[in-house]
Amino acid sequence: MFADDDRPKRKTIHEIGCDLTFLSAGELEERITLLRAEIARLEADKASKTSSRSAAEDLFKQK
């Protein structure tokens, strides 16, 4: 009836500590890419917040 290509592709997610036994090398690579992107997003947000805090601290030191 339906070809596999017609079905919507499931979004790749990764749960920390999940069983990796039945994942292919390709699926593992997808998860590694996903996690690297998430790490970059977290680091960027951390840098933004650190910068904002430093700016606020500098403002209050001047007064």
Short mmCIF file of C-alpha atoms in Angstrom, two decimals:
data_model
loop_
_atom_site.label_atom_id
_atom_site.label_comp_id
_atom_site.label_asym_id
_atom_site.label_seq_id
_atom_site.Cartn_x
_atom_site.Cartn_y
_atom_site.Cartn_z
CA MET A 1 0.00 0.00 0.00
CA PHE A 2 2.40 2.71 1.21
CA ALA A 3 6.06 2.91 0.36
CA ASP A 4 8.42 3.54 3.27
CA ASP A 5 9.60 6.73 1.55
CA ASP A 6 6.10 8.23 1.82
CA ARG A 7 6.02 8.02 5.58
CA PRO A 8 7.13 11.02 7.63
CA LYS A 9 10.65 10.56 8.94
CA ARG A 10 10.80 10.21 12.71
CA LYS A 11 12.79 12.89 14.45
CA THR A 12 16.02 11.53 15.90
CA ILE A 13 16.18 11.93 19.64
CA HIS A 14 18.67 10.69 22.17
CA GLU A 15 18.15 9.96 25.83
CA ILE A 16 21.30 10.06 27.93
CA GLY A 17 22.21 6.57 29.13
CA CYS A 18 19.91 4.72 26.72
CA ASP A 19 20.79 1.24 25.41
CA LEU A 20 22.88 1.55 22.23
CA THR A 21 22.95 -2.18 21.45
CA PHE A 22 20.55 -2.19 18.53
CA LEU A 23 21.62 1.08 16.86
CA SER A 24 23.51 0.95 13.57
CA ALA A 25 26.72 2.88 12.99
CA GLY A 26 24.71 5.37 10.92
CA GLU A 27 22.19 5.88 13.72
CA LEU A 28 25.02 6.38 16.20
CA GLU A 29 26.57 9.00 13.89
CA GLU A 30 23.20 10.81 13.68
CA ARG A 31 23.01 10.90 17.47
CA ILE A 32 26.60 12.12 17.77
CA THR A 33 25.81 14.94 15.32
CA LEU A 34 22.65 15.76 17.26
CA LEU A 35 24.50 15.86 20.57
CA ARG A 36 27.33 18.00 19.17
CA ALA A 37 24.78 20.51 17.92
CA GLU A 38 23.11 20.53 21.33
CA ILE A 39 26.46 21.06 23.08
CA ALA A 40 27.18 24.01 20.77
CA ARG A 41 23.74 25.47 21.56
CA LEU A 42 24.32 25.08 25.30
CA GLU A 43 27.79 26.65 25.11
CA ALA A 44 26.46 29.61 23.13
CA ASP A 45 23.70 30.21 25.66
CA LYS A 46 26.17 29.91 28.53
CA ALA A 47 28.51 32.43 26.85
CA SER A 48 25.61 34.83 26.34
CA LYS A 49 24.57 34.59 29.98
CA THR A 50 28.14 34.92 31.23
CA SER A 51 28.62 38.00 29.05
CA SER A 52 25.41 39.58 30.35
CA ARG A 53 26.40 38.90 33.93
CA SER A 54 29.87 40.35 33.41
CA ALA A 55 28.37 43.48 31.86
CA ALA A 56 26.01 43.90 34.81
CA GLU A 57 28.84 43.38 37.31
CA ASP A 58 30.98 45.96 35.50
CA LEU A 59 28.10 48.45 35.55
CA PHE A 60 27.66 48.13 39.31
CA LYS A 61 31.43 48.33 39.97
CA GLN A 62 31.58 51.74 38.29
CA LYS A 63 29.07 53.34 40.64
#
